[in-house]
PDB file of C-alpha atoms and ligand atoms in Angstrom:
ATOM      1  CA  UNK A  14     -16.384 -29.441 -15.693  1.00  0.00           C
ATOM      2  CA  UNK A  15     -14.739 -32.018 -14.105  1.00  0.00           C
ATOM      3  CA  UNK A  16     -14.409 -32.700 -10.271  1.00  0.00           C
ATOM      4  CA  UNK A  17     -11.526 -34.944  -8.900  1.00  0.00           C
ATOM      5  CA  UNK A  18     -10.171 -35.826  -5.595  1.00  0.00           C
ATOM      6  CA  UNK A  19      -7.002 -34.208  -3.506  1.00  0.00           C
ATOM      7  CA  UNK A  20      -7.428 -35.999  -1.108  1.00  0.00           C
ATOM      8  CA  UNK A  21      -8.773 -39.090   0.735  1.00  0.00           C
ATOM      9  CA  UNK A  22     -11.107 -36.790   3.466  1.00  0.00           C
ATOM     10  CA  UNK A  23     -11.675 -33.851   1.593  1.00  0.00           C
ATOM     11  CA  UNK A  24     -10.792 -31.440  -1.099  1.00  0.00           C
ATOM     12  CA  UNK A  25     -11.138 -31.867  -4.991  1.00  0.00           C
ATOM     13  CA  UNK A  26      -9.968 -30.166  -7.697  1.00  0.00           C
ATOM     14  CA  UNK A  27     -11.863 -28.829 -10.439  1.00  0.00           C
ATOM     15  CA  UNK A  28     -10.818 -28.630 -14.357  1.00  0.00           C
ATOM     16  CA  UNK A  29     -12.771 -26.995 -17.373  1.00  0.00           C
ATOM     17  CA  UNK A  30     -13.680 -23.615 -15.596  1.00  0.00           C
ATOM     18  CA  UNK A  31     -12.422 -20.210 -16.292  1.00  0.00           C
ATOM     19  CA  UNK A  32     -13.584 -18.091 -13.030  1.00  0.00           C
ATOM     20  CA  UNK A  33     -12.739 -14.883 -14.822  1.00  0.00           C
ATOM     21  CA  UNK A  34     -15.751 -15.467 -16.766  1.00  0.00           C
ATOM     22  CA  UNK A  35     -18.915 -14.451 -15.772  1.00  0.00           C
ATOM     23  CA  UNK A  36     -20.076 -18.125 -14.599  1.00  0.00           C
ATOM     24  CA  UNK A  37     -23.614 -19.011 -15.711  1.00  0.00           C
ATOM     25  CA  UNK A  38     -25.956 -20.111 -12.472  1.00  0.00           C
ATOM     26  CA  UNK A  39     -25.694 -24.125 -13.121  1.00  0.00           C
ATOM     27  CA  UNK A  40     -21.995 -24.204 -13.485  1.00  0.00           C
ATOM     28  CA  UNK A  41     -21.761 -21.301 -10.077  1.00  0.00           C
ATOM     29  CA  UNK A  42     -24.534 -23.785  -8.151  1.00  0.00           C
ATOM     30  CA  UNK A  43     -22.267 -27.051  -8.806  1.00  0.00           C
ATOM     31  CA  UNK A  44     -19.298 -25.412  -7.146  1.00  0.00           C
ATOM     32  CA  UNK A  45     -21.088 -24.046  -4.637  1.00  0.00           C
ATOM     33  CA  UNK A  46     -22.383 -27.282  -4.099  1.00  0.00           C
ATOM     34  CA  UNK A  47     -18.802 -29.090  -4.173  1.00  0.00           C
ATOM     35  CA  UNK A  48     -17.294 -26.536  -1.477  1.00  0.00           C
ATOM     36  CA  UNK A  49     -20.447 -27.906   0.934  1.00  0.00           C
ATOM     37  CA  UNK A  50     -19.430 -31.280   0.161  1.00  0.00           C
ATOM     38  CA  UNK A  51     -15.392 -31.662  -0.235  1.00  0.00           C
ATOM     39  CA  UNK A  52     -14.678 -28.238   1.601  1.00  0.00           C
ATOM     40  CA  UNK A  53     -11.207 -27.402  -0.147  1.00  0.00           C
ATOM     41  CA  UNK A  54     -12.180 -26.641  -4.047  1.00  0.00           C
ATOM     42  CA  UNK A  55      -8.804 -25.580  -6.336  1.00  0.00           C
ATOM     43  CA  UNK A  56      -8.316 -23.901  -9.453  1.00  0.00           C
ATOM     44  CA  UNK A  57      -5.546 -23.664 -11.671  1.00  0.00           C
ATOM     45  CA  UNK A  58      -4.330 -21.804 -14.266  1.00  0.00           C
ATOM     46  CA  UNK A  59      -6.894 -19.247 -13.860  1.00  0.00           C
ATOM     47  CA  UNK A  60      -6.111 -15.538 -15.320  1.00  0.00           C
ATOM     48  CA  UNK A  61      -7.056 -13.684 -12.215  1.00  0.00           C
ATOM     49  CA  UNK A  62      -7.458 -10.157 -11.367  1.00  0.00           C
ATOM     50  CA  UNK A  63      -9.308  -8.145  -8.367  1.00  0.00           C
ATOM     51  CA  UNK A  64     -12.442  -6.904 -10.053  1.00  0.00           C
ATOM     52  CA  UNK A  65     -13.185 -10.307 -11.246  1.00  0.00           C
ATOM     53  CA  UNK A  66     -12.081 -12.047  -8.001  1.00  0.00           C
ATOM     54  CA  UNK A  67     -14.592  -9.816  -6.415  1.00  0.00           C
ATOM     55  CA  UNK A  68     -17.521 -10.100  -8.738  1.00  0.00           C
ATOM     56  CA  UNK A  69     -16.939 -14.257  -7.985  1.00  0.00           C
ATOM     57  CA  UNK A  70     -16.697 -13.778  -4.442  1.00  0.00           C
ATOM     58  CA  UNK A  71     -20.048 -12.107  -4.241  1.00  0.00           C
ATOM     59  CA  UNK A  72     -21.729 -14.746  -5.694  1.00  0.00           C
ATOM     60  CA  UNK A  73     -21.286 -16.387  -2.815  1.00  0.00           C
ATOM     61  CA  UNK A  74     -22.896 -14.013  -0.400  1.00  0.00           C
ATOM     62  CA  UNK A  75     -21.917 -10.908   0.975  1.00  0.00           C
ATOM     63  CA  UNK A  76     -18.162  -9.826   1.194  1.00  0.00           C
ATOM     64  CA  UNK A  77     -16.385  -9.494   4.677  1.00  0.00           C
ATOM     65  CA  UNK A  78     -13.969  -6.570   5.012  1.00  0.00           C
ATOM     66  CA  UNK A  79     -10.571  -7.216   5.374  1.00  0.00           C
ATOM     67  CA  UNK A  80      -9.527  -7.264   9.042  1.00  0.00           C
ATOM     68  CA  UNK A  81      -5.991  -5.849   9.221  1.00  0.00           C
ATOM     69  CA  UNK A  82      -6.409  -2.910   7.657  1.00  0.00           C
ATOM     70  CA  UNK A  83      -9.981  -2.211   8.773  1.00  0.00           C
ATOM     71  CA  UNK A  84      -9.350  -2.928  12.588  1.00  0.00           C
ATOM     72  CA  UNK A  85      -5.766  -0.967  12.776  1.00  0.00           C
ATOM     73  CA  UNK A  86      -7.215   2.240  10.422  1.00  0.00           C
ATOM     74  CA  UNK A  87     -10.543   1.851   9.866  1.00  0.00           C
ATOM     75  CA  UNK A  88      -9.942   1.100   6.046  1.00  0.00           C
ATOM     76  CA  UNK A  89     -12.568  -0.774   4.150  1.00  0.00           C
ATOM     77  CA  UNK A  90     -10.805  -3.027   1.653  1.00  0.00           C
ATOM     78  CA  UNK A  91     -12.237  -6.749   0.657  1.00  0.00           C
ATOM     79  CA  UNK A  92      -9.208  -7.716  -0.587  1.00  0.00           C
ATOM     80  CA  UNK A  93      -6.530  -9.060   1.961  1.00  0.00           C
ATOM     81  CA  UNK A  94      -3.012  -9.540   0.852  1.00  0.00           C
ATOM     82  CA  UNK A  95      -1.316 -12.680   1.428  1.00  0.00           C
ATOM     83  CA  UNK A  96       2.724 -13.024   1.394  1.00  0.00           C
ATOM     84  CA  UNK A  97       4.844  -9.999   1.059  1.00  0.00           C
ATOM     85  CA  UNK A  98       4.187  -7.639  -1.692  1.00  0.00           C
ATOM     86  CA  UNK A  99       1.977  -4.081  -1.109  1.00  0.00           C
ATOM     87  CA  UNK A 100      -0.646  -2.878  -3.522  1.00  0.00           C
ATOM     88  CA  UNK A 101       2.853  -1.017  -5.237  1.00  0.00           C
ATOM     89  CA  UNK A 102       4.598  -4.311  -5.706  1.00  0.00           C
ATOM     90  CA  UNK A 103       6.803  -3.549  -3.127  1.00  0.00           C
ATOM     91  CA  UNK A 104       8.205  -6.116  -0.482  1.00  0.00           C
ATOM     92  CA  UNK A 105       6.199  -5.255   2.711  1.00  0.00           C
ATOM     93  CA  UNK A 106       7.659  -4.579   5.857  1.00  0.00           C
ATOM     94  CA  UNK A 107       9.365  -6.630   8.801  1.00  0.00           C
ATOM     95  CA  UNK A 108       6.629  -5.930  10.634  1.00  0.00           C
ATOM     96  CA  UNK A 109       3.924  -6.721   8.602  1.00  0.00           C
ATOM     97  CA  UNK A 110       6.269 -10.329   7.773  1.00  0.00           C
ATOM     98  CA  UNK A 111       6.218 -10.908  11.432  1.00  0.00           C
ATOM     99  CA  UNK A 112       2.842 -10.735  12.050  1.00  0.00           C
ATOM    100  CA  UNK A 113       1.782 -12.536   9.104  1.00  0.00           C
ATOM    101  CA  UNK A 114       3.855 -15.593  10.677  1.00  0.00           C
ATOM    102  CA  UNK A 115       0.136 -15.755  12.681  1.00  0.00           C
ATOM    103  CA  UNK A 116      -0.579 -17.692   9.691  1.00  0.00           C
ATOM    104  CA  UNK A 117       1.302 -20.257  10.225  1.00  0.00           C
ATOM    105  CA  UNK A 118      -1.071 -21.688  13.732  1.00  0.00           C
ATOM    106  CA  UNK A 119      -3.480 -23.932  12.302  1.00  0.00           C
ATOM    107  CA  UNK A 120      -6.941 -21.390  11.938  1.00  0.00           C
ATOM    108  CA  UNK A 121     -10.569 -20.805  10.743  1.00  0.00           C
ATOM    109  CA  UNK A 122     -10.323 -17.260   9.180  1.00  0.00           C
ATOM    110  CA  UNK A 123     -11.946 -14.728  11.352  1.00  0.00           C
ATOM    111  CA  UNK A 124     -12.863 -16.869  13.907  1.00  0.00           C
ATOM    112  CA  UNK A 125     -12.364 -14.094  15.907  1.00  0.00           C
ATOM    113  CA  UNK A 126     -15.413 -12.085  14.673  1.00  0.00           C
ATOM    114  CA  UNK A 127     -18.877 -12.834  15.952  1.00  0.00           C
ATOM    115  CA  UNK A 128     -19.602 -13.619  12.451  1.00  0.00           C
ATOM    116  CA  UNK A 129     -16.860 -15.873  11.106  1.00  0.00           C
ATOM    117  CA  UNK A 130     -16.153 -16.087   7.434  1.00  0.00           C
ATOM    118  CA  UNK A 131     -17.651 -18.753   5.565  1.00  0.00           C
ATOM    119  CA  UNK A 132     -15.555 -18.979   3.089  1.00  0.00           C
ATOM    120  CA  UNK A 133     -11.927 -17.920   2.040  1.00  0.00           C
ATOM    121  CA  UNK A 134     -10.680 -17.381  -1.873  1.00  0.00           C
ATOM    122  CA  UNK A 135      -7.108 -17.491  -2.408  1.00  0.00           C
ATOM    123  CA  UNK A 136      -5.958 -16.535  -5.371  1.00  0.00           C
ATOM    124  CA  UNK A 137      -2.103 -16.759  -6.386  1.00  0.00           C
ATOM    125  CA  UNK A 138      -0.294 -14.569  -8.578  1.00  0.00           C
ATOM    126  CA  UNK A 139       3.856 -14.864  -7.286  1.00  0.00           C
ATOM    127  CA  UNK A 140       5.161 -18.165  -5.557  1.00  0.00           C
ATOM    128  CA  UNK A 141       8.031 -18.737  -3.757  1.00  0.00           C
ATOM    129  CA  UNK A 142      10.162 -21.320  -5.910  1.00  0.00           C
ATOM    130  CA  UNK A 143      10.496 -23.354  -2.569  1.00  0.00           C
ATOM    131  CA  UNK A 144       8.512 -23.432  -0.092  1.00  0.00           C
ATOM    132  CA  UNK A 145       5.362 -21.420   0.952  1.00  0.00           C
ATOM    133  CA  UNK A 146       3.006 -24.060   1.240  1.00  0.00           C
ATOM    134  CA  UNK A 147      -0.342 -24.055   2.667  1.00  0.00           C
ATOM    135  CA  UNK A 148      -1.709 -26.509   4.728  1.00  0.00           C
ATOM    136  CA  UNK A 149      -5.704 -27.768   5.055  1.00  0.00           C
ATOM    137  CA  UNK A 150      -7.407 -30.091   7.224  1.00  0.00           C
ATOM    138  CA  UNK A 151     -10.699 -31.312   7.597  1.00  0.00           C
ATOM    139  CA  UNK A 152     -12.712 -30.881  11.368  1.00  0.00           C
ATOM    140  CA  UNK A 153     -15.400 -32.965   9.883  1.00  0.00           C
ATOM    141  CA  UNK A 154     -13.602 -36.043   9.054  1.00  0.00           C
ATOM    142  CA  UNK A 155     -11.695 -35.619  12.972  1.00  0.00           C
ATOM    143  CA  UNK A 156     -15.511 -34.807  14.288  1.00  0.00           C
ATOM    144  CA  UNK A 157     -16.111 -38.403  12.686  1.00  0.00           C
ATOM    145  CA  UNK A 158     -12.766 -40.079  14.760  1.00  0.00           C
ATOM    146  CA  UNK A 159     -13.875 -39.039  17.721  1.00  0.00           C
ATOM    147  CA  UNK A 160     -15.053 -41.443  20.751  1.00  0.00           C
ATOM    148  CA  UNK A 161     -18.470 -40.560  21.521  1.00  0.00           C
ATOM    149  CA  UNK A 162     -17.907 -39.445  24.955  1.00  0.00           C
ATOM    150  CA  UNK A 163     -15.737 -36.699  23.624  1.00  0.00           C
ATOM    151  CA  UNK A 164     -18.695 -35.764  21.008  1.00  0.00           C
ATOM    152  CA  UNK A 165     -21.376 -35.426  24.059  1.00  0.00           C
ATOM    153  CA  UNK A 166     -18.977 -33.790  25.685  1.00  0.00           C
ATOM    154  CA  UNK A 167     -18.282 -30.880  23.418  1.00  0.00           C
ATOM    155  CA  UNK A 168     -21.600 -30.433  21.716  1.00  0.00           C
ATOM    156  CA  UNK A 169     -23.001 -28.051  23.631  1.00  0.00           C
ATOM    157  CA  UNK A 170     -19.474 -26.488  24.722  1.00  0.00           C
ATOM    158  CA  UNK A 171     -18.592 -23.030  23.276  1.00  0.00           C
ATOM    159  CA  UNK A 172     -15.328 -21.501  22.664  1.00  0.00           C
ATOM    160  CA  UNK A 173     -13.528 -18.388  23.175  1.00  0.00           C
ATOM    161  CA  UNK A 174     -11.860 -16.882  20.303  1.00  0.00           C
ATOM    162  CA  UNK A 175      -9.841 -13.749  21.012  1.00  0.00           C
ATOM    163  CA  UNK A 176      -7.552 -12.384  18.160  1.00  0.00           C
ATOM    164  CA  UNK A 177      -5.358 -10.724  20.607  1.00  0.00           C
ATOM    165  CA  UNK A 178      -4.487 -13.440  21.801  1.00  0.00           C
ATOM    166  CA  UNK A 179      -3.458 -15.295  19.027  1.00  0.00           C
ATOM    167  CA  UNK A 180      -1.425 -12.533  17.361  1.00  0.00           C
ATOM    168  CA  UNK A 181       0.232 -11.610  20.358  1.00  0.00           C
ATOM    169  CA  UNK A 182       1.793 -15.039  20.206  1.00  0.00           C
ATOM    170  CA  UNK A 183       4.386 -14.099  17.538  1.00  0.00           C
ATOM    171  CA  UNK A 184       4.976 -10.884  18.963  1.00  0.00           C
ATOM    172  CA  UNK A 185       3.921  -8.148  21.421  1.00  0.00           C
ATOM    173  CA  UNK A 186       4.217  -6.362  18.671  1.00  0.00           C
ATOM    174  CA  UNK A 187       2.023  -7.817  15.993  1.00  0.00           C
ATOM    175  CA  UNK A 188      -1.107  -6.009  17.277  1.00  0.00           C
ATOM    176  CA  UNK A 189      -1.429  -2.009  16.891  1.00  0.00           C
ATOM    177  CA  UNK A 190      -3.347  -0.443  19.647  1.00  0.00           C
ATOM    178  CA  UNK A 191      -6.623   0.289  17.453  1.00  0.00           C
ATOM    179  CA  UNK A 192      -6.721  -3.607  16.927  1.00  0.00           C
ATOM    180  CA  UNK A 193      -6.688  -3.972  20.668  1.00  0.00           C
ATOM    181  CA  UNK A 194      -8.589  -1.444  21.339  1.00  0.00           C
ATOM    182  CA  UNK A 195     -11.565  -2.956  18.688  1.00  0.00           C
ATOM    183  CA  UNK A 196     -10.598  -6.956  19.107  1.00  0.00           C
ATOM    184  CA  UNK A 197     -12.497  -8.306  21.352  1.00  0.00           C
ATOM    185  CA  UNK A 198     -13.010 -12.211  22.070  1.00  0.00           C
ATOM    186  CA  UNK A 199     -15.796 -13.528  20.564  1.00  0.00           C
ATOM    187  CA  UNK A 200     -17.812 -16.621  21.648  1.00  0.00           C
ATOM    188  CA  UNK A 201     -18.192 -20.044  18.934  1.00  0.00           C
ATOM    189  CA  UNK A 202     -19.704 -23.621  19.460  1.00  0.00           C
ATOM    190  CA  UNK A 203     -17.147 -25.932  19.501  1.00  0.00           C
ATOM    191  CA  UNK A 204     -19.369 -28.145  17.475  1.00  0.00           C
ATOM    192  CA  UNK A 205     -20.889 -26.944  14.376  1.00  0.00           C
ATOM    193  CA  UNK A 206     -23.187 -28.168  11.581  1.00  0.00           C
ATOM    194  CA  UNK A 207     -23.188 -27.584   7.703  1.00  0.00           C
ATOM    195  CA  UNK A 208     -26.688 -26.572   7.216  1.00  0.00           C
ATOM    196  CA  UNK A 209     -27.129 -28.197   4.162  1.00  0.00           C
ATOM    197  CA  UNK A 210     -25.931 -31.402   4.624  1.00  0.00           C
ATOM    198  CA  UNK A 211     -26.432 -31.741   8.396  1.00  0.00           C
ATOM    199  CA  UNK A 212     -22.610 -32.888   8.765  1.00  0.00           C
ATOM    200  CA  UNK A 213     -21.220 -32.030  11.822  1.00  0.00           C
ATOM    201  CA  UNK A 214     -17.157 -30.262  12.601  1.00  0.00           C
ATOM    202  CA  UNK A 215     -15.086 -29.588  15.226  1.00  0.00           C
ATOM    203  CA  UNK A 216     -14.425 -25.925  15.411  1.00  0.00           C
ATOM    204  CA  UNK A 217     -10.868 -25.079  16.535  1.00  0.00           C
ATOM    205  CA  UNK A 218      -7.778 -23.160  15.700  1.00  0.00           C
ATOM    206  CA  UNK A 219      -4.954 -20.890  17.036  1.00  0.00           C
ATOM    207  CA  UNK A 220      -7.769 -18.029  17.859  1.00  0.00           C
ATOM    208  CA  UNK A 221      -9.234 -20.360  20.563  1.00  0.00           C
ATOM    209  CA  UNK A 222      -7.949 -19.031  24.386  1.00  0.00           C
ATOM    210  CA  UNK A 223     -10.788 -20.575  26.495  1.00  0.00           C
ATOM    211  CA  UNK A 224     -13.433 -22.789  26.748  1.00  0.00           C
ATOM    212  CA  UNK A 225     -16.604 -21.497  28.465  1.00  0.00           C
ATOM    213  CA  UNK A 226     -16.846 -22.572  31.939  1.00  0.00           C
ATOM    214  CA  UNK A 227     -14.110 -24.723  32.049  1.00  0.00           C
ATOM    215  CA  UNK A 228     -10.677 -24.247  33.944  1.00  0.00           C
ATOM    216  CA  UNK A 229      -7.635 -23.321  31.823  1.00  0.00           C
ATOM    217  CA  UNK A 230      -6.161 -26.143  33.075  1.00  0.00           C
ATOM    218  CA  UNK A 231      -8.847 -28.302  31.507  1.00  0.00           C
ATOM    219  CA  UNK A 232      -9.890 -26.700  28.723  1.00  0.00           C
ATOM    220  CA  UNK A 233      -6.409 -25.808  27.065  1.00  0.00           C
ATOM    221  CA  UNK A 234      -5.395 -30.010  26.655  1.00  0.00           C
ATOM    222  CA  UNK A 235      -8.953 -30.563  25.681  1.00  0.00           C
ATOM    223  CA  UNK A 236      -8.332 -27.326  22.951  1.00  0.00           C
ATOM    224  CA  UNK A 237      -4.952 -28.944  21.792  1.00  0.00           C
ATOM    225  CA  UNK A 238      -6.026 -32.699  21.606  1.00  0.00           C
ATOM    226  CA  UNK A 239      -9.092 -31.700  19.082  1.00  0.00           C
ATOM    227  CA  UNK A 240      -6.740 -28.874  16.705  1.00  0.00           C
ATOM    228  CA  UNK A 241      -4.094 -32.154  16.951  1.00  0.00           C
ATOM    229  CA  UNK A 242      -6.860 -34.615  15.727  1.00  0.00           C
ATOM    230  CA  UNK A 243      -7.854 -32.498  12.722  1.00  0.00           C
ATOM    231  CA  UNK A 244      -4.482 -31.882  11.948  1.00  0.00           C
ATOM    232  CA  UNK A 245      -2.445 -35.765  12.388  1.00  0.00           C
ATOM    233  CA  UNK A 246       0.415 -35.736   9.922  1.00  0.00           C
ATOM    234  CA  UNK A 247      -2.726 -38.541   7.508  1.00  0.00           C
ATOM    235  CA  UNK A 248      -5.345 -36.105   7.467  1.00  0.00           C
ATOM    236  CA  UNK A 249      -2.953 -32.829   5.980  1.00  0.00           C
ATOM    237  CA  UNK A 250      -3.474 -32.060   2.420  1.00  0.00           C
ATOM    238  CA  UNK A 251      -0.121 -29.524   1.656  1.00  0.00           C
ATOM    239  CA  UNK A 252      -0.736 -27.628  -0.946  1.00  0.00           C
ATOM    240  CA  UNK A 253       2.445 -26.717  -3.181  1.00  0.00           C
ATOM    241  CA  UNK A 254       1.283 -23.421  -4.978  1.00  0.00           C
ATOM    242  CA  UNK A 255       1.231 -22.483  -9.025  1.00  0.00           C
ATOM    243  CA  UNK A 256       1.156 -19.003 -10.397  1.00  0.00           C
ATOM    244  CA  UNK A 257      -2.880 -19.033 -11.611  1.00  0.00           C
ATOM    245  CA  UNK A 258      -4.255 -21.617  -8.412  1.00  0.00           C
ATOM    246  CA  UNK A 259      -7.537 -20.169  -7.118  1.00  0.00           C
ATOM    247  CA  UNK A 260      -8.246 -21.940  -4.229  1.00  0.00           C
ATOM    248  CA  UNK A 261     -11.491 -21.788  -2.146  1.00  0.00           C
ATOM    249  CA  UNK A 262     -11.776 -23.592   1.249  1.00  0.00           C
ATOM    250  CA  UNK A 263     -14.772 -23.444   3.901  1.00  0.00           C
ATOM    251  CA  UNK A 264     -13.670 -22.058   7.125  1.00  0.00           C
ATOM    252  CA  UNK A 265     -16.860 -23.181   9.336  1.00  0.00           C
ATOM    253  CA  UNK A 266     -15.152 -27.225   8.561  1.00  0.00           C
ATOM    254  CA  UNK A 267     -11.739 -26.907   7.552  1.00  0.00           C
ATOM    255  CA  UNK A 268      -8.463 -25.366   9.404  1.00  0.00           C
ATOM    256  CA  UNK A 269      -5.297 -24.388   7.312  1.00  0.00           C
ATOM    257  CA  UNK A 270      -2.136 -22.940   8.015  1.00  0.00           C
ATOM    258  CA  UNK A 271       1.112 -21.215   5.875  1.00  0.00           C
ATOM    259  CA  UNK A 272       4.464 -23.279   6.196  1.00  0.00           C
ATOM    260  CA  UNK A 273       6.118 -20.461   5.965  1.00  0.00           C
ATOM    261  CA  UNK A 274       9.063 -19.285   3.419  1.00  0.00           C
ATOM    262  CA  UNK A 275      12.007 -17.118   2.917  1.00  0.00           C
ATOM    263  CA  UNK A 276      10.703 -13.657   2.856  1.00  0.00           C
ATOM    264  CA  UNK A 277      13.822 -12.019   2.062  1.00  0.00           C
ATOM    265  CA  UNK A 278      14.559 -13.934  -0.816  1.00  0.00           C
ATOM    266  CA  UNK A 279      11.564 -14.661  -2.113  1.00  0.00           C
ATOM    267  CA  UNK A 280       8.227 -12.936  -3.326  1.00  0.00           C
ATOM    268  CA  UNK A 281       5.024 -13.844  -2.422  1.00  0.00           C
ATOM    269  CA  UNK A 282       1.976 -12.401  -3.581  1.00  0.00           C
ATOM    270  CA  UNK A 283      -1.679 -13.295  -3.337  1.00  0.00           C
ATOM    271  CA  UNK A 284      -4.644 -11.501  -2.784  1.00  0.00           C
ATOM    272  CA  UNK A 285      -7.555 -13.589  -0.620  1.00  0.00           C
ATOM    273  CA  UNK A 286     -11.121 -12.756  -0.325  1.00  0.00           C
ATOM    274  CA  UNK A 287     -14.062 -14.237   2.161  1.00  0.00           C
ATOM    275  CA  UNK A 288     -17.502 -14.560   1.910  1.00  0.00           C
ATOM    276  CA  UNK A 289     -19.328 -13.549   5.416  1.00  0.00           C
ATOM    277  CA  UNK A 290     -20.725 -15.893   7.072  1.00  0.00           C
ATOM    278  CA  UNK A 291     -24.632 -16.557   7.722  1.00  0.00           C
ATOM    279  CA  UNK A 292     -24.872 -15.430  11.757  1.00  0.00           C
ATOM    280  CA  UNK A 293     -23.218 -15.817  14.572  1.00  0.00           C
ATOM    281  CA  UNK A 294     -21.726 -19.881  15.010  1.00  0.00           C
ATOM    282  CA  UNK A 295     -23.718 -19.633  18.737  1.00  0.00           C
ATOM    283  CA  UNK A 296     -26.733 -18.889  17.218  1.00  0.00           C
ATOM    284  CA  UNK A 297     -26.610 -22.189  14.990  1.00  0.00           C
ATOM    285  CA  UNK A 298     -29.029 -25.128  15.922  1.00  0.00           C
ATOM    286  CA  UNK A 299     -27.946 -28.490  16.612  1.00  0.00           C
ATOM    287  CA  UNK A 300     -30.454 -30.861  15.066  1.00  0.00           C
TER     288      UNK A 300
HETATM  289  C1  OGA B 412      -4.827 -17.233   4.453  1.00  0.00           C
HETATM  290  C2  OGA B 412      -3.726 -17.950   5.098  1.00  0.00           C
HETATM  291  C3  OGA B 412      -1.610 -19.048   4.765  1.00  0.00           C
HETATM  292  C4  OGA B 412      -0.528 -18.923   3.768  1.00  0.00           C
HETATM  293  O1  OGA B 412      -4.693 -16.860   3.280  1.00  0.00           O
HETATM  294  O2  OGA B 412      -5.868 -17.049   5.097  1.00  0.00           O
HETATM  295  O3  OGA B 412      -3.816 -18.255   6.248  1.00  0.00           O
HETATM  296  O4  OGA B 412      -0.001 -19.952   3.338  1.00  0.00           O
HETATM  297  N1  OGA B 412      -2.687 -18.246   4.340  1.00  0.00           N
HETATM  298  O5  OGA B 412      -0.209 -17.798   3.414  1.00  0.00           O
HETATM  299 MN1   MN B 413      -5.870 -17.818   6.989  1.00  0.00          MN
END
């Protein structure tokens, strides 16, 4: 297998590896082991499908249930679908466009639960023949840029992450009432630590409403200043998508967002599984 780089911070891609394949535990431990190091691992030309997305997946850890469907009907799935085909090949609705456009905020997938997601698996099978990009960052290169008076100052801070709010952004809408009803903000350090490697992140993103004990007023330029560091224009890897591109990213370092495309025109489809995290981000210890 061969590893190269994406990307000056972050991110590699790695050749030689069919993932459909039942993976034997050397090969599975060295890409485990280059998603704790480079954070962003891609794929291509992989011949995908659900059941062997899954069995990968859970590998990995345990699976974390898909939130739209489990938080507005109580529907266990562990497959979320990205873009804008249904499970019939269908084009999904307005709605379901609309809210999707949450994507497109800079975010840590499921933040908003008390366990976040370690890490996300993206796997595309239609791609928009312009546009419909996806966008990564690294918080542990923009933990590293920071003046050290910002570092003290956040490393003990811990942030609100409330999925309501978020969503509600694109729309009133966006939410159904179950999801409100079940949503409820969730508390994460701002500062977090890979426990393997001891490197230290920034953890931010479009889920983040407050910062505990601190005025709005305060904490919403500090909240904006620290997404805007991980994301200057330098630090973006943009990823143009190929039918066959499994990508796998870690969502306790890096923050991503969708650029967005023509929904009407185009189709979209890509089915994305995460691996649950370890335990609650507050519960980590700083060394
Ligand atoms: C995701 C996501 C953005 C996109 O799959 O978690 O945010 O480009 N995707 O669709
Ligand atoms: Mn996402």
């Amino acid at each position: 297998m061969n590893i190269t780089p994406i990307h000056e911070e972050f991110g590699v891609l790695i050749s030689g590896i069919d993932l459909a394949q039942n993976l034997d535990e050397q090969t599975f431990a060295q890409i485990d082991d280059a998603i704790n190091r480079y954070s962003l691992v891609l794929f291509e030309n992989q011949q995908m499908n659900d059941a062997a997305h899954l069995a990968f997946t859970r590998r990995f850890g345990e699976l974390e249930e898909e939130h739209v469907s489990y938080y507005s009907r109580g529907e266990v799935t562990y497959i979320g679908r990205v873009g804008n085909i249904d499970d019939a090949g269908n084009k999904v609705s307005q709605r379901q466009i609309k809210a999707s456009t949450g994507n497109e905020m800079w975010h840590s997938d499921s933040s908003f639960r008390e366990i976040p997601a370690m890490y996300s698996i993206l796997a595309a099978y239609e791609v928009p023949a312009e546009a419909g990009e996806t966008e990564f960052a690294s918080a542990r290169a923009a933990y590293q840029r920071l003046d050290r008076q910002t570092r003290e100052f956040i490393e003990t801070k811990v942030g609100i992450h409330d999925y309501i709010y978020s969503r509600t952004k694109v729309g009133e809408d966006a939410v159904t009432e179950n999801q409100r009803s079940y949503m409820h903000p969730v508390r994460q350090r701002l500062v977090r630590q890979n426990p393997l490697t001891g490197e230290r992140n920034v953890f931010v993103g479009s889920h983040v409403k407050q910062i505990e004990g601190m005025p709005d007023a305060e904490a919403r330029p500090l909240i904006k200043r620290l997404i805007a560091e991980v994301t200057r224009p330098q630090s973006v890897y943009r990823h143009r998508w190929q039918a066959g591109d499994m990508m796998i990213w870690d969502n306790r370092c890096v923050l991503h967002r969708g650029c967005g495309y023509d929904a009407e025109k185009y189709r979209r489809r890509m089915h994305q599984t995460r691996v649950r995290g370890h335990g609650p981000s507050i519960a980590e210890v700083l060394r």
